[in-house]
Coordinates of C-alpha atoms and ligand atoms in Angstrom, one line a residue:
M1 CA 104.9 84.6 96.9
K2 CA 107.2 87.7 95.8
I3 CA 108.0 89.6 98.5
G4 CA 110.2 92.9 98.9
I5 CA 111.6 93.5 102.5
L6 CA 113.1 97.1 103.0
G7 CA 115.3 96.7 106.2
T8 CA 118.1 94.2 107.1
G9 CA 118.7 94.6 110.4
N10 CA 117.5 92.4 113.4
I11 CA 114.3 91.7 112.4
G12 CA 114.6 92.3 108.4
K13 CA 117.4 89.7 108.4
T14 CA 115.1 87.1 110.2
L15 CA 112.3 87.9 108.2
A16 CA 114.6 87.2 105.0
L17 CA 115.9 84.0 106.4
K18 CA 112.3 82.5 107.2
L19 CA 110.6 83.6 104.4
A20 CA 113.1 82.6 101.6
A21 CA 113.3 79.2 103.7
A22 CA 109.5 78.9 103.3
G23 CA 109.7 79.1 99.8
H24 CA 109.0 82.6 98.8
D25 CA 110.8 84.7 96.3
V26 CA 112.6 87.2 98.4
K27 CA 114.2 90.6 97.8
A28 CA 115.9 92.4 100.4
A29 CA 117.4 96.2 100.5
N30 CA 118.7 98.4 103.2
S31 CA 119.5 102.3 103.0
R32 CA 122.9 101.9 102.0
G33 CA 123.0 99.5 99.0
P34 CA 123.1 95.9 98.3
D35 CA 126.7 95.4 98.5
T36 CA 126.3 96.4 101.9
I37 CA 124.3 93.8 103.1
D38 CA 125.4 90.9 105.2
P39 CA 125.7 87.5 103.3
S40 CA 124.0 85.9 106.4
V41 CA 120.7 87.7 105.6
L42 CA 121.0 85.9 102.2
A43 CA 121.7 82.7 103.3
N44 CA 118.6 81.2 102.4
G45 CA 118.1 82.4 98.9
A46 CA 117.0 86.2 99.4
R47 CA 118.5 88.7 97.0
A48 CA 120.3 92.0 97.9
V49 CA 119.1 94.8 95.8
T50 CA 118.1 98.4 96.0
A51 CA 115.0 99.6 97.8
A52 CA 113.9 101.0 94.2
D53 CA 114.2 97.2 93.1
A54 CA 113.0 95.6 96.3
V55 CA 109.3 97.1 95.4
K56 CA 109.6 96.3 91.9
D57 CA 106.8 93.4 90.9
V58 CA 106.4 92.3 94.1
D59 CA 103.2 90.9 95.8
A60 CA 104.0 92.1 99.4
V61 CA 106.3 94.5 100.7
I62 CA 107.6 94.3 104.6
L63 CA 108.9 97.5 105.8
T64 CA 111.3 96.9 108.8
M65 CA 112.8 99.7 109.6
P66 CA 112.6 102.7 112.3
L67 CA 109.5 104.3 112.3
A68 CA 110.9 107.6 111.4
S69 CA 112.5 106.2 108.6
L70 CA 109.1 105.5 106.9
R71 CA 109.3 109.0 105.9
D72 CA 112.2 108.2 103.8
V73 CA 110.4 105.0 101.7
A74 CA 107.2 107.0 101.5
P75 CA 107.8 108.1 97.6
L76 CA 108.6 104.4 96.9
I77 CA 105.5 103.0 98.7
S78 CA 102.8 105.6 97.9
P79 CA 102.4 104.9 94.2
L80 CA 102.4 100.9 94.4
P81 CA 99.3 99.1 93.1
A82 CA 96.2 99.2 95.2
E83 CA 96.9 95.2 95.6
T84 CA 100.2 95.3 96.8
V85 CA 100.0 94.2 100.5
V86 CA 102.3 96.4 102.9
I87 CA 103.1 95.2 106.3
D88 CA 105.0 97.0 108.8
T89 CA 107.1 96.2 111.8
S90 CA 107.8 99.2 113.2
N91 CA 107.6 100.5 116.7
Y92 CA 107.5 104.1 117.9
Y93 CA 110.4 105.0 120.3
P94 CA 111.0 108.9 120.6
H95 CA 114.8 108.4 121.5
R96 CA 115.0 107.0 118.3
D97 CA 112.4 108.1 116.2
G98 CA 112.1 112.0 117.8
T99 CA 109.0 113.0 119.0
I100 CA 106.1 112.3 116.6
E101 CA 103.2 114.6 118.0
A102 CA 100.4 112.9 116.6
I103 CA 101.3 109.7 118.5
E104 CA 101.9 111.6 121.3
A105 CA 98.4 112.6 121.0
G106 CA 97.4 109.3 121.0
E107 CA 97.4 108.2 117.4
A108 CA 98.1 104.6 116.9
E109 CA 101.8 104.1 115.6
S110 CA 100.1 102.1 112.6
V111 CA 97.7 104.9 111.9
W112 CA 100.1 107.2 111.8
A113 CA 102.3 105.2 109.4
S114 CA 99.4 104.4 107.0
R115 CA 98.5 108.1 106.7
L116 CA 102.0 108.7 106.2
L117 CA 102.5 106.2 103.4
G118 CA 99.2 107.2 101.8
R119 CA 97.8 103.7 101.5
P120 CA 96.5 100.8 103.8
I121 CA 98.9 98.6 105.8
A122 CA 99.1 95.5 107.9
K123 CA 100.8 95.6 110.9
A124 CA 102.6 92.3 112.0
W125 CA 105.7 90.8 113.9
N126 CA 106.3 94.3 115.7
C127 CA 105.8 92.7 119.2
I128 CA 108.6 89.7 119.4
G129 CA 111.7 90.4 120.4
T130 CA 114.8 89.9 118.2
S131 CA 116.3 86.8 119.9
S132 CA 112.8 85.1 120.2
F133 CA 111.8 85.9 116.5
A134 CA 115.0 84.5 115.4
S135 CA 115.0 81.4 117.8
K136 CA 111.4 80.4 119.1
G137 CA 109.5 79.9 115.8
Q138 CA 108.2 76.4 115.4
P139 CA 105.8 74.4 113.2
A140 CA 102.0 74.9 113.0
G141 CA 100.4 72.9 115.6
S142 CA 103.6 72.4 118.1
P143 CA 102.4 72.8 121.9
G144 CA 103.4 76.3 123.1
R145 CA 103.7 78.1 119.9
I146 CA 104.0 81.7 120.2
A147 CA 101.3 83.8 118.8
L148 CA 101.6 87.2 117.2
P149 CA 98.8 89.9 116.4
V150 CA 98.0 91.4 112.8
S151 CA 96.0 94.4 112.5
A152 CA 94.9 95.5 109.2
D153 CA 91.9 97.2 107.8
R154 CA 91.6 95.4 104.6
D155 CA 90.5 91.7 104.6
A156 CA 93.3 91.0 101.7
D157 CA 96.2 92.6 103.8
R158 CA 95.0 90.8 107.0
K159 CA 94.8 87.4 104.9
V160 CA 98.4 87.8 103.8
A161 CA 99.9 88.8 106.7
M162 CA 98.8 86.5 108.7
A163 CA 100.0 83.7 106.4
L164 CA 103.2 85.1 106.4
V165 CA 103.5 85.1 110.3
E166 CA 102.6 81.6 110.1
D167 CA 105.0 81.0 107.5
T168 CA 107.9 82.4 109.9
G169 CA 107.1 80.2 112.7
F170 CA 104.1 81.7 114.6
D171 CA 100.6 81.5 115.1
A172 CA 98.7 84.4 113.7
F173 CA 95.7 86.2 115.8
D174 CA 93.4 88.7 113.9
A175 CA 93.8 91.6 116.1
G176 CA 91.4 93.8 114.2
S177 CA 91.6 97.2 112.8
L178 CA 94.8 99.6 112.6
A179 CA 92.9 101.8 114.8
A180 CA 92.8 99.1 117.8
S181 CA 96.5 98.3 117.1
W182 CA 97.9 100.5 120.0
R183 CA 97.1 97.4 121.8
Q184 CA 99.9 95.6 120.3
Q185 CA 102.3 98.8 121.0
P186 CA 105.4 99.2 123.4
G187 CA 104.2 98.9 126.8
A188 CA 101.3 96.7 126.2
P189 CA 100.8 93.1 127.7
A190 CA 101.0 91.6 124.2
Y191 CA 104.4 93.2 123.6
C192 CA 107.7 91.0 123.4
T193 CA 105.5 88.7 126.0
D194 CA 106.1 85.7 124.0
L195 CA 102.3 84.5 124.6
T196 CA 100.4 81.8 123.1
L197 CA 97.0 81.7 121.1
N198 CA 95.3 80.9 124.2
E199 CA 96.9 83.7 126.1
L200 CA 97.0 86.7 123.7
P201 CA 93.5 87.6 123.0
A202 CA 93.1 88.6 127.0
A203 CA 96.7 90.3 126.9
L204 CA 95.4 92.9 124.2
A205 CA 91.9 93.1 125.7
A206 CA 93.9 94.0 128.9
A207 CA 96.0 96.9 127.3
E208 CA 95.5 100.2 129.1
R209 CA 96.1 103.1 126.8
H210 CA 97.5 105.7 129.1
R211 CA 99.9 103.4 130.7
L212 CA 101.9 102.3 127.5
P213 CA 104.5 105.2 127.2
K214 CA 105.4 105.0 130.6
R215 CA 105.7 101.3 130.7
R216 CA 107.8 101.7 127.6
E217 CA 110.4 104.2 128.7
L218 CA 110.8 102.4 132.3
T219 CA 111.8 99.1 130.3
L220 CA 114.3 101.0 128.4
A221 CA 115.7 102.6 131.6
I222 CA 116.2 99.3 133.2
M223 CA 117.7 98.1 129.9
A224 CA 120.1 101.1 129.8
E225 CA 121.2 100.3 133.3
R226 CA 121.6 96.5 132.6
F227 CA 123.8 96.8 129.2
G228 CA 124.7 100.6 129.6
G229 CA 122.6 101.4 126.9
I230 CA 119.8 100.6 124.9
V231 CA 120.1 97.3 123.5
T232 CA 117.8 96.1 120.3
N233 CA 118.8 92.3 120.6
A234 CA 118.8 91.4 124.0
D235 CA 118.6 87.7 125.2
S236 CA 115.5 86.3 124.6
D237 CA 114.8 85.1 128.1
Y238 CA 115.7 88.2 130.0
R239 CA 113.8 90.0 127.4
V240 CA 110.7 88.4 128.0
R241 CA 110.8 88.3 132.0
L242 CA 111.0 92.0 131.7
A243 CA 108.6 92.7 129.1
R244 CA 106.2 90.4 131.4
A245 CA 106.8 92.2 134.8
I246 CA 106.5 95.2 133.8
Y247 CA 103.6 95.3 130.7
M248 CA 101.4 92.4 132.1
Ligands
NAP301 N1 114.6 94.8 117.9 C1 113.6 94.2 117.9 O1 113.3 93.6 119.2 C2 112.2 94.7 117.2 C3 111.1 93.7 117.2 C4 109.9 93.9 116.6 C5 109.9 95.3 115.9 N2 111.0 96.0 116.0 C6 110.5 97.1 114.9 O2 110.9 96.8 113.7 C7 111.8 97.8 113.0 C8 113.1 97.4 112.8 O3 113.9 97.2 113.8 P1 115.4 96.4 113.6 O4 115.7 96.1 115.2 O5 115.2 95.2 112.9 O6 116.1 98.0 113.4 P2 117.6 97.7 112.9 O7 118.2 96.5 113.5 O8 118.1 99.2 113.3 O9 117.7 97.8 111.2 C9 116.9 98.8 110.7 C10 117.1 98.7 109.0 O10 116.2 99.5 108.6 C11 117.0 99.9 107.6 N3 116.5 101.1 106.9 C12 116.9 102.3 107.5 N4 116.3 103.3 106.7 C13 116.0 102.6 105.5 C14 115.6 103.3 104.1 N5 115.3 104.4 104.0 N6 115.4 102.2 103.0 C15 115.7 101.2 103.3 N7 116.2 100.5 104.4 C16 116.0 101.3 105.4 C17 118.5 100.2 107.8 O11 119.5 100.0 106.8 P3 121.0 100.3 107.0 O12 121.2 98.6 107.4 O13 121.5 100.7 105.5 O14 121.1 101.1 108.1 C18 118.4 98.9 108.6 O15 118.9 97.4 107.7 C19 111.8 99.0 114.2 O16 110.8 99.9 113.9 C20 111.6 98.4 115.3 O17 111.0 99.1 116.4 C21 112.3 95.8 116.3

């Protein structure tokens, strides 16, 4: 499959490595231009391109940048052919993204993103921490393989996103519509808790919407106390222990 990835940070780098290793034709872009992309992102064959080139002539586009930055790429994404599958990994963090009133009022983050981009999207890979994502993928059928929820409104988007999640080393679980995807947002029991396919459905069902923002902010406060600031690539075991203690 031909894939364009916008964002080469914590999550984008691992996506570029894993999807290229799985045999996909991968282009990767950041906000500053191809020359600034670290060669380690390209180690498995992904090519560094501009953002405009990344979304040209591809079957799927993966957006993996701060939620608020989706505003910058909306002009590139909105005109894409209807059949292009757009998958978003983003989460809403007000300290980084600024206050987004619609989300504060209860709109699911992926619904906000889909409205902004003016097209259907899938939401995937948003609820596994950087370190777990880079180090804990396993072949299908491995005991204890971590499962990740995938939400989408179109079956074609869901099918492609689930197949690509599997290609990155994780069981894909159909979590339903974008409107229901608040169950995989920061603060929810499924968020960064590294659950298996047996455990994930109950965790999604147990989410309590009104508790999510408070639990998200509590986690940030504890990480800031421990690391002296908010970090996005904390050690996997620490992050999972913290998430399980607060979210589950
Ligand atoms: N960190 C995690 O554990 C984690 C886990 C799951 C999901 N997420 C979510 O996934 C998203 C990415 O997280 P991350 O930790 O990978 O972020 P990150 O390390 O900060 O990387 C963000 C990337 O997005 C790029 N970018 C920003 N604006 C852009 C634009 N207009 N066009 C193209 N590229 C653009 C940046 O480009 P430059 O390199 O040029 O700055 C950078 O490469 C966030 O929404 C985050 O909440 C994060």
